[in-house]
Amino acid sequence: MGSIKEGPTPLNSLPYLLDNKYCQEHVLGKCQLGDQCPYPHQIGQVPTRFAHFGKIPAFEDPVNTLLSELQYRPIIAGFFDSDGPGNLAKLGPRHNNDHEEIEHIKILPTVDEILSMRPPYLPLKNPDHANDRLQGKSRLLDAQFRHLRYDSVESIRDVCYHAAQDLAKPVAKPCAADYDVRQFTPQGNQYSLFRNIRLEDLMFDRNGIHLQLSFNCPRSLERDRLASAGHLEKGMLVALIGLNKEHHLSVTYFNIEVGQSTGAMKSIYGNHDKASAWLSFAEPSDTDTIRKLLHSLQGLSSPESFVLVEFPKLLYAGFSWALKHLQNLKSKDTDIAFSEFVAPSHPSSRREIPAPQYTQSEKFAFDLSVIQNRKPLRGSSTAKFNPQRTAQTPESIGNLLETANPTQPILVVCQTNKALDGFLEDLLHKGITEIARLGQGSKEDWTGPYNIRTLRNHANKVREEQRLMREARMGMQGLHKEGVGRCDALKSKGLTWNAVKSFFKVQYPEIFQSFNSIKSPHDEELNDLHRARSGDGGYAFEYWCTGGDINDIEGFRDYVKSMLEACGPPSVSSTSESSLSVPDQIRGDNSRAMSTHESVHHNVWALSLAEREQLITKWKAELGPYAAVDKLVEVHRRFCIVKDMQRQAQLNIDARLIKDKQIIGVTTTACAQDWSMLEGLNLSTVICEEAGEITEAQTLTTLLPSIKHAIFIGDPDQLRPQLNQPSLSMATETGRLYRLDESLFERMVSPRSPEVNALPYSTLSVQRRMHPDIADLMRATEYPFLKDHASTARPPVAGMVHRTFWFDHQHPEDRVETLALDSTSYSNAYECDMICEMVRHLLKTYVTSLTPTPNFQLKRYNRNDFGREDITILCPYNKQLANIRAKLTKASKCSIFLSDTDKEYLVDTRALPEEELRSSSRSSVDLASMVRLASVDGFQGQESKVVILSAVRSNPQDRTGFLSITNRINVACSRARNGFYILGNSNLLKTVPMWEAIINDFERKGRLGTSFQLHCSRHPNQISAVGIPNDFGKALDCEMRCSYILNCGHQCPENFQTAKIDAASYSIADISAVASVQNVESTIPMPSARPFVGEGWAVTTLVPPNATKGRAHLVKCVARLFANTVLALMSAA
């Protein structure tokens, strides 16, 4: 096998157009003059000012090649290179995407970059002012871009390399029908690989060029199983990797628009062997890559074999906007707020940070009593809040709205849509209603009226806004129409009018007129496809190509009619009058054309079919084989430019609509995406929530140049930003040099660099979440000053002797069986079994109350102590999480009492049948539907009544993995409100200092052991020890007599276990008028109830035949009591 490397980019066959040689309005799709325009509407390369990006420095031909053996680059010290980027490196550029300036770097890795074996250049986190080529803000932006990009795309590079090696293997036989799409790289990255790729269709849509690619679908993913397995979800990133016979490798990145199952493709192939996906280009402005791919798919270059790579749940917009924002800041030299403090150019330039300008008046003080124990707090630049008190933040925002700058909105930034929605909802509850929410990622219905799209759709546009939107819309419609026609021309085997129209107009104007003067039916009779495909002269040219005679008017009419029928119904219904005029119109057009261009028509229309085919071949040769592709790509490029113009017009409208709001809510992604608009609002105050979880690169998007007051809310002692690459994490020796998971919040509060002054911050010391027993774990570790609010005195955990307990065991973690050489996901089957049975036990605990109502109904309220999602299972590893979820799902159903709210939710999600809504007895539910399962990292900022933590790790090598990170321990041990239980190997975890302090607290309280202590919720002295999963079932039965005192004053006659199975409610009912008073202990209820009138009174009691002794006893007692009351009333009357 020869050396495999990146192939060359084909030269653009389109001519360069000078300023006076083309119609600039036509370039942007806005020319309305059509054929009357004095400038030619020629498709060609236009000057640079219409280009999407500036010129990027070019390197020599790529030199990196693909290795035949599996690539494995262990992550060790020295893995990164500090020898300078691009030409500054001693050995020269590492690949064709290795540039000195970050604005020239493509976000997604190029083929040459994927193949490069040299370590990437990454600058250290701490600046070296004596040797760094960049200083201050420029160095900060450069370092943050390179660090964040490496973390975002290194797994993409690794996966593409591995997939390319798979593609390069010699193929002994065709792809098996039931192949496994799951793949693992030697570095442990998982991905899906689909084989036998084929281009099915090509279209021009709202994002420009779209491709439909089909692939062999394994039997395990046929029909709807492809979607249910989470494949090909909208918006996710995929890569099409190709290899041709010249050993040239190509990689093209796409976003998924629509995934189509095998059922959708069955009409084409007649079976379920093929599935497909509609894809749009991830970087639509990268026209060189688009042209290269289309040349290959159209057979204009050496044929390629393709595979489709699906990256697991990777959303390109999730990281690309932040990276592009950093590029724009660097290229435009845009200022960022507090740059002299965040990125000082020299250690001597650091200085103390003053209070915000509006707080410097002598009598000013914030009224933050609601979050500062009723003590006023002078303005500070940064605040550090314990998560237990973040719910109180809306009150402080209300004060800021009154004191900061009432004429300007406050920018509220959160990392996720869920966090942003929760923050804004709290503000609404506090009476702050003038809110605008940017972005489209909210799943909450209530955000609809506050969404910027809703505000824009209902707003009245001023005249200039209407003009700009109209021009952009006209341009997009014109270019879309032309793009549809170019796609049609590219898919056609012969020549189409769209392919030759501009060519004829320039090279053969007389032939152009000969066809153009013969018009097709009126535009209103044609939909967009008809107009784009043909236009004036189009049907005449296609009729000519088939050998049609210009004098055969009826034949031409029938041809037009058949073509219209083939294209589908028109978008606007034709009137009978216009339909009848079509033949006359064609006849008139032909007559005028024959008389005006008789010689030309004679030369063209008189040719035989064979002569016409020869002429078509000549025209094809003159057009060149690449013209159709290059023209389509050029139209696509122009379409993207006009689309950006439309977006800018929309942003101008949005800016006007939100400038008078009180709050502008954005995620970090939306902040980077809409930064240019936010910059123009001249905002002065920003609040960043959970700032300790946001990377510094993302936080920089919030520091608009106009910001005077930045308030960061978070806790640097809890979870840091989540990274994809551990080599950049502070948890590794190498990562401590780069510290990508060190947020700007943490860097400024606890600086590790001498040129940064620590910012002032305030800490909330009173927690309102955890019972004091649980809070003791925090006091023993990270928060010795923590105080408990009175509201934390919560009830005990029903069914458990202790509200906190460490279940200690020595059962080993499961053996790792995976194709990945360094898998980082683990599980523990023993802990999984114990947790599932423990959940069943907790859900079966219940509380009883008996309450008579005014209408003489006596209701017995039996309910479980825990409702849906009151119990949360936390795991540090996703594999354990998946195993517990599978175990709970497969477990037998659990019969429990449900609240009305829980019933409604479970019925809505089809976890319960609808008739359960009307039932008052226990419901049989799946365990998995009642509990919440989450990773430790995913549960940051949330809480639960009871938390069960599976530590997972248990091995003779004393490897603790993620569990050694103090931030993660902090989060795991501070989520519970009422009860907290840990299952883990204490001997192993004691090797971690923070775990040792926590274990010591459990031991000191006598709450560490090898068995849980359970008791009956009615008889707390009856204790059972549970050391293995099967023991939970034995401990559930309580044989003691139920000690509950009924409303009649008697003790329940049943044993407690039987009483628990009783129905949830019943009543004394059906009081009917009869002839005389009867003291009846048990009768059959009357068929209907009548009013309290008549000769006498009677009480009829409801005692079903299968009633328990306790229920029957209580019903009879109340019936006697009621009858005696009625008799007394009658005697008094």
Tab-separated table of N, CA, C and O in Angstrom, residues 633-704:
chain	number	residue	atom	x	y	z
A	633	VAL	N	-21.406	25.296	-6.163
A	633	VAL	CA	-20.699	25.676	-4.940
A	633	VAL	C	-20.600	27.190	-4.820
A	633	VAL	O	-20.707	27.751	-3.727
A	634	GLU	N	-20.411	27.880	-5.950
A	634	GLU	CA	-20.347	29.343	-5.912
A	634	GLU	C	-21.689	29.933	-5.488
A	634	GLU	O	-21.754	30.877	-4.685
A	635	VAL	N	-22.784	29.384	-5.995
A	635	VAL	CA	-24.113	29.841	-5.570
A	635	VAL	C	-24.304	29.555	-4.078
A	635	VAL	O	-24.853	30.387	-3.336
A	636	HIS	N	-23.852	28.397	-3.637
A	636	HIS	CA	-23.927	28.048	-2.207
A	636	HIS	C	-23.154	29.060	-1.360
A	636	HIS	O	-23.641	29.500	-0.313
A	637	ARG	N	-21.969	29.448	-1.816
A	637	ARG	CA	-21.163	30.413	-1.066
A	637	ARG	C	-21.874	31.759	-0.970
A	637	ARG	O	-21.923	32.386	0.091
A	638	ARG	N	-22.446	32.197	-2.063
A	638	ARG	CA	-23.169	33.465	-2.051
A	638	ARG	C	-24.397	33.388	-1.156
A	638	ARG	O	-24.748	34.345	-0.462
A	639	PHE	N	-25.052	32.240	-1.181
A	639	PHE	CA	-26.230	32.036	-0.343
A	639	PHE	C	-25.859	32.170	1.133
A	639	PHE	O	-26.588	32.781	1.929
A	640	CYS	N	-24.706	31.622	1.511
A	640	CYS	CA	-24.258	31.721	2.898
A	640	CYS	C	-23.988	33.173	3.291
A	640	CYS	O	-24.266	33.592	4.418
A	641	ILE	N	-23.437	33.952	2.354
A	641	ILE	CA	-23.170	35.368	2.628
A	641	ILE	C	-24.478	36.118	2.872
A	641	ILE	O	-24.609	36.889	3.823
A	642	VAL	N	-25.457	35.883	2.008
A	642	VAL	CA	-26.740	36.578	2.153
A	642	VAL	C	-27.458	36.100	3.410
A	642	VAL	O	-28.139	36.889	4.089
A	643	LYS	N	-27.305	34.834	3.743
A	643	LYS	CA	-27.912	34.327	4.973
A	643	LYS	C	-27.327	35.027	6.188
A	643	LYS	O	-28.044	35.353	7.144
A	644	ASP	N	-26.023	35.282	6.160
A	644	ASP	CA	-25.400	36.043	7.241
A	644	ASP	C	-25.933	37.477	7.283
A	644	ASP	O	-26.089	38.064	8.364
A	645	MET	N	-26.204	38.047	6.111
A	645	MET	CA	-26.783	39.390	6.066
A	645	MET	C	-28.171	39.389	6.692
A	645	MET	O	-28.546	40.334	7.409
A	646	GLN	N	-28.941	38.349	6.426
A	646	GLN	CA	-30.270	38.256	7.027
A	646	GLN	C	-30.165	38.121	8.548
A	646	GLN	O	-30.920	38.756	9.290
A	647	ARG	N	-29.217	37.310	8.991
A	647	ARG	CA	-29.037	37.154	10.440
A	647	ARG	C	-28.631	38.473	11.089
A	647	ARG	O	-29.113	38.815	12.170
A	648	GLN	N	-27.780	39.235	10.425
A	648	GLN	CA	-27.381	40.525	10.972
A	648	GLN	C	-28.568	41.465	11.057
A	648	GLN	O	-28.714	42.223	12.031
A	649	ALA	N	-29.444	41.417	10.057
A	649	ALA	CA	-30.649	42.246	10.097
A	649	ALA	C	-31.549	41.831	11.259
A	649	ALA	O	-32.155	42.677	11.933
A	650	GLN	N	-31.636	40.513	11.503
A	650	GLN	CA	-32.421	40.039	12.633
A	650	GLN	C	-31.813	40.487	13.958
A	650	GLN	O	-32.532	40.875	14.889
A	651	LEU	N	-30.491	40.451	14.057
A	651	LEU	CA	-29.828	40.880	15.290
A	651	LEU	C	-30.060	42.362	15.563
A	651	LEU	O	-30.190	42.776	16.718
A	652	ASN	N	-30.136	43.158	14.514
A	652	ASN	CA	-30.430	44.583	14.692
A	652	ASN	C	-31.819	44.780	15.278
A	652	ASN	O	-32.033	45.646	16.146
A	653	ILE	N	-32.769	43.970	14.817
A	653	ILE	CA	-34.127	44.034	15.370
A	653	ILE	C	-34.122	43.570	16.824
A	653	ILE	O	-34.733	44.191	17.699
A	654	ASP	N	-33.423	42.457	17.073
A	654	ASP	CA	-33.366	41.914	18.426
A	654	ASP	C	-32.773	42.933	19.410
A	654	ASP	O	-33.257	43.074	20.544
A	655	ALA	N	-31.739	43.626	18.972
A	655	ALA	CA	-31.097	44.612	19.852
A	655	ALA	C	-32.075	45.697	20.259
A	655	ALA	O	-32.098	46.136	21.419
A	656	ARG	N	-32.895	46.152	19.324
A	656	ARG	CA	-33.878	47.185	19.650
A	656	ARG	C	-34.933	46.657	20.619
A	656	ARG	O	-35.395	47.378	21.514
A	657	LEU	N	-35.299	45.379	20.480
A	657	LEU	CA	-36.370	44.820	21.304
A	657	LEU	C	-35.932	44.552	22.739
A	657	LEU	O	-36.750	44.614	23.663
A	658	ILE	N	-34.658	44.247	22.950
A	658	ILE	CA	-34.231	43.829	24.289
A	658	ILE	C	-33.510	44.912	25.066
A	658	ILE	O	-33.241	44.735	26.253
A	659	LYS	N	-33.225	46.029	24.429
A	659	LYS	CA	-32.432	47.052	25.123
A	659	LYS	C	-33.183	47.674	26.287
A	659	LYS	O	-32.556	48.256	27.196
A	660	ASP	N	-34.511	47.569	26.320
A	660	ASP	CA	-35.285	48.139	27.413
A	660	ASP	C	-35.760	47.090	28.414
A	660	ASP	O	-36.550	47.398	29.318
A	661	LYS	N	-35.313	45.862	28.271
A	661	LYS	CA	-35.700	44.812	29.210
A	661	LYS	C	-34.917	44.958	30.514
A	661	LYS	O	-33.881	45.622	30.587
A	662	GLN	N	-35.400	44.292	31.561
A	662	GLN	CA	-34.678	44.273	32.827
A	662	GLN	C	-33.580	43.209	32.821
A	662	GLN	O	-32.493	43.423	33.347
A	663	ILE	N	-33.889	42.068	32.227
A	663	ILE	CA	-32.972	40.934	32.231
A	663	ILE	C	-32.831	40.388	30.816
A	663	ILE	O	-33.820	40.211	30.101
A	664	ILE	N	-31.586	40.120	30.411
A	664	ILE	CA	-31.307	39.387	29.170
A	664	ILE	C	-30.652	38.082	29.588
A	664	ILE	O	-29.557	38.081	30.172
A	665	GLY	N	-31.306	36.973	29.324
A	665	GLY	CA	-30.795	35.660	29.718
A	665	GLY	C	-30.184	34.933	28.539
A	665	GLY	O	-30.804	34.837	27.475
A	666	VAL	N	-28.972	34.419	28.715
A	666	VAL	CA	-28.281	33.689	27.647
A	666	VAL	C	-27.491	32.537	28.246
A	666	VAL	O	-27.108	32.570	29.419
A	667	THR	N	-27.243	31.518	27.434
A	667	THR	CA	-26.243	30.519	27.775
A	667	THR	C	-24.888	31.023	27.283
A	667	THR	O	-24.814	31.998	26.520
A	668	THR	N	-23.831	30.365	27.692
A	668	THR	CA	-22.506	30.785	27.232
A	668	THR	C	-22.386	30.647	25.723
A	668	THR	O	-21.746	31.469	25.062
A	669	THR	N	-23.026	29.609	25.154
A	669	THR	CA	-22.988	29.426	23.700
A	669	THR	C	-23.723	30.550	22.993
A	669	THR	O	-23.225	31.127	22.021
A	670	ALA	N	-24.920	30.882	23.474
A	670	ALA	CA	-25.688	31.968	22.859
A	670	ALA	C	-24.986	33.306	23.037
A	670	ALA	O	-25.072	34.181	22.167
A	671	CYS	N	-24.272	33.482	24.147
A	671	CYS	CA	-23.542	34.729	24.384
A	671	CYS	C	-22.440	34.896	23.341
A	671	CYS	O	-22.233	35.992	22.813
A	672	ALA	N	-21.735	33.801	23.034
A	672	ALA	CA	-20.702	33.867	22.004
A	672	ALA	C	-21.311	34.064	20.625
A	672	ALA	O	-20.789	34.828	19.804
A	673	GLN	N	-22.431	33.424	20.373
A	673	GLN	CA	-23.079	33.514	19.068
A	673	GLN	C	-23.626	34.912	18.801
A	673	GLN	O	-23.534	35.424	17.680
A	674	ASP	N	-24.189	35.553	19.812
A	674	ASP	CA	-24.821	36.870	19.646
A	674	ASP	C	-23.974	37.989	20.231
A	674	ASP	O	-24.484	39.041	20.588
A	675	TRP	N	-22.669	37.768	20.349
A	675	TRP	CA	-21.798	38.717	21.022
A	675	TRP	C	-21.800	40.080	20.343
A	675	TRP	O	-21.789	41.115	21.012
A	676	SER	N	-21.826	40.108	19.026
A	676	SER	CA	-21.794	41.386	18.315
A	676	SER	C	-23.011	42.233	18.643
A	676	SER	O	-22.912	43.456	18.775
A	677	MET	N	-24.178	41.596	18.795
A	677	MET	CA	-25.378	42.343	19.158
A	677	MET	C	-25.298	42.830	20.603
A	677	MET	O	-25.600	43.989	20.907
A	678	LEU	N	-24.879	41.938	21.517
A	678	LEU	CA	-24.781	42.313	22.923
A	678	LEU	C	-23.763	43.432	23.119
A	678	LEU	O	-23.952	44.308	23.975
A	679	GLU	N	-22.702	43.414	22.331
A	679	GLU	CA	-21.688	44.457	22.435
A	679	GLU	C	-22.281	45.828	22.147
A	679	GLU	O	-21.925	46.826	22.779
A	680	GLY	N	-23.218	45.885	21.202
A	680	GLY	CA	-23.814	47.162	20.834
A	680	GLY	C	-24.806	47.706	21.844
A	680	GLY	O	-25.224	48.864	21.735
A	681	LEU	N	-25.210	46.902	22.834
A	681	LEU	CA	-26.179	47.348	23.832
A	681	LEU	C	-25.543	48.153	24.954
A	681	LEU	O	-26.245	48.715	25.795
A	682	ASN	N	-24.212	48.151	25.015
A	682	ASN	CA	-23.497	48.930	26.030
A	682	ASN	C	-23.911	48.523	27.439
A	682	ASN	O	-24.134	49.366	28.326
A	683	LEU	N	-24.011	47.216	27.687
A	683	LEU	CA	-24.403	46.712	28.995
A	683	LEU	C	-23.299	46.979	30.013
A	683	LEU	O	-22.110	46.987	29.677
A	684	SER	N	-23.696	47.174	31.272
A	684	SER	CA	-22.700	47.475	32.309
A	684	SER	C	-22.605	46.404	33.372
A	684	SER	O	-21.612	46.364	34.098
A	685	THR	N	-23.609	45.525	33.501
A	685	THR	CA	-23.607	44.531	34.569
A	685	THR	C	-23.875	43.141	34.009
A	685	THR	O	-24.797	42.950	33.225
A	686	VAL	N	-23.063	42.166	34.427
A	686	VAL	CA	-23.257	40.778	34.027
A	686	VAL	C	-23.222	39.906	35.274
A	686	VAL	O	-22.436	40.139	36.197
A	687	ILE	N	-24.110	38.931	35.312
A	687	ILE	CA	-24.134	37.932	36.380
A	687	ILE	C	-23.927	36.572	35.740
A	687	ILE	O	-24.699	36.169	34.867
A	688	CYS	N	-22.894	35.883	36.160
A	688	CYS	CA	-22.567	34.559	35.614
A	688	CYS	C	-22.807	33.520	36.695
A	688	CYS	O	-22.130	33.528	37.729
A	689	GLU	N	-23.763	32.631	36.466
A	689	GLU	CA	-24.150	31.641	37.461
A	689	GLU	C	-23.340	30.364	37.288
A	689	GLU	O	-23.020	29.969	36.172
A	690	GLU	N	-23.036	29.689	38.412
A	690	GLU	CA	-22.194	28.480	38.425
A	690	GLU	C	-20.902	28.729	37.643
A	690	GLU	O	-20.475	27.924	36.812
A	691	ALA	N	-20.278	29.862	37.927
A	691	ALA	CA	-19.089	30.271	37.181
A	691	ALA	C	-17.914	29.333	37.405
A	691	ALA	O	-16.995	29.282	36.583
A	692	GLY	N	-17.919	28.577	38.493
A	692	GLY	CA	-16.838	27.642	38.739
A	692	GLY	C	-16.848	26.452	37.815
A	692	GLY	O	-15.861	25.714	37.728
A	693	GLU	N	-17.961	26.230	37.087
A	693	GLU	CA	-18.072	25.090	36.169
A	693	GLU	C	-17.822	25.481	34.712
A	693	GLU	O	-17.926	24.634	33.823
A	694	ILE	N	-17.528	26.742	34.453
A	694	ILE	CA	-17.391	27.228	33.085
A	694	ILE	C	-15.917	27.470	32.785
A	694	ILE	O	-15.208	28.090	33.574
A	695	THR	N	-15.452	26.993	31.652
A	695	THR	CA	-14.057	27.210	31.285
A	695	THR	C	-13.785	28.697	31.110
A	695	THR	O	-14.693	29.489	30.816
A	696	GLU	N	-12.537	29.055	31.263
A	696	GLU	CA	-12.175	30.461	31.130
A	696	GLU	C	-12.470	30.962	29.726
A	696	GLU	O	-12.903	32.101	29.537
A	697	ALA	N	-12.255	30.115	28.728
A	697	ALA	CA	-12.521	30.525	27.348
A	697	ALA	C	-13.984	30.893	27.162
A	697	ALA	O	-14.315	31.876	26.484
A	698	GLN	N	-14.902	30.127	27.771
A	698	GLN	CA	-16.323	30.441	27.665
A	698	GLN	C	-16.683	31.660	28.500
A	698	GLN	O	-17.543	32.453	28.112
A	699	THR	N	-16.037	31.827	29.645
A	699	THR	CA	-16.330	32.979	30.497
A	699	THR	C	-15.946	34.286	29.822
A	699	THR	O	-16.594	35.322	30.025
A	700	LEU	N	-14.902	34.255	29.010
A	700	LEU	CA	-14.480	35.480	28.318
A	700	LEU	C	-15.570	36.021	27.408
A	700	LEU	O	-15.583	37.220	27.097
A	701	THR	N	-16.495	35.164	26.968
A	701	THR	CA	-17.591	35.652	26.122
A	701	THR	C	-18.530	36.569	26.893
A	701	THR	O	-19.278	37.329	26.284
A	702	THR	N	-18.518	36.507	28.227
A	702	THR	CA	-19.423	37.340	29.021
A	702	THR	C	-18.846	38.714	29.317
A	702	THR	O	-19.575	39.611	29.739
A	703	LEU	N	-17.537	38.883	29.117
A	703	LEU	CA	-16.882	40.141	29.489
A	703	LEU	C	-16.898	41.120	28.321
A	703	LEU	O	-15.877	41.413	27.697
A	704	LEU	N	-18.075	41.634	28.030
A	704	LEU	CA	-18.229	42.627	26.977
A	704	LEU	C	-17.429	43.884	27.322
A	704	LEU	O	-17.240	44.205	28.506
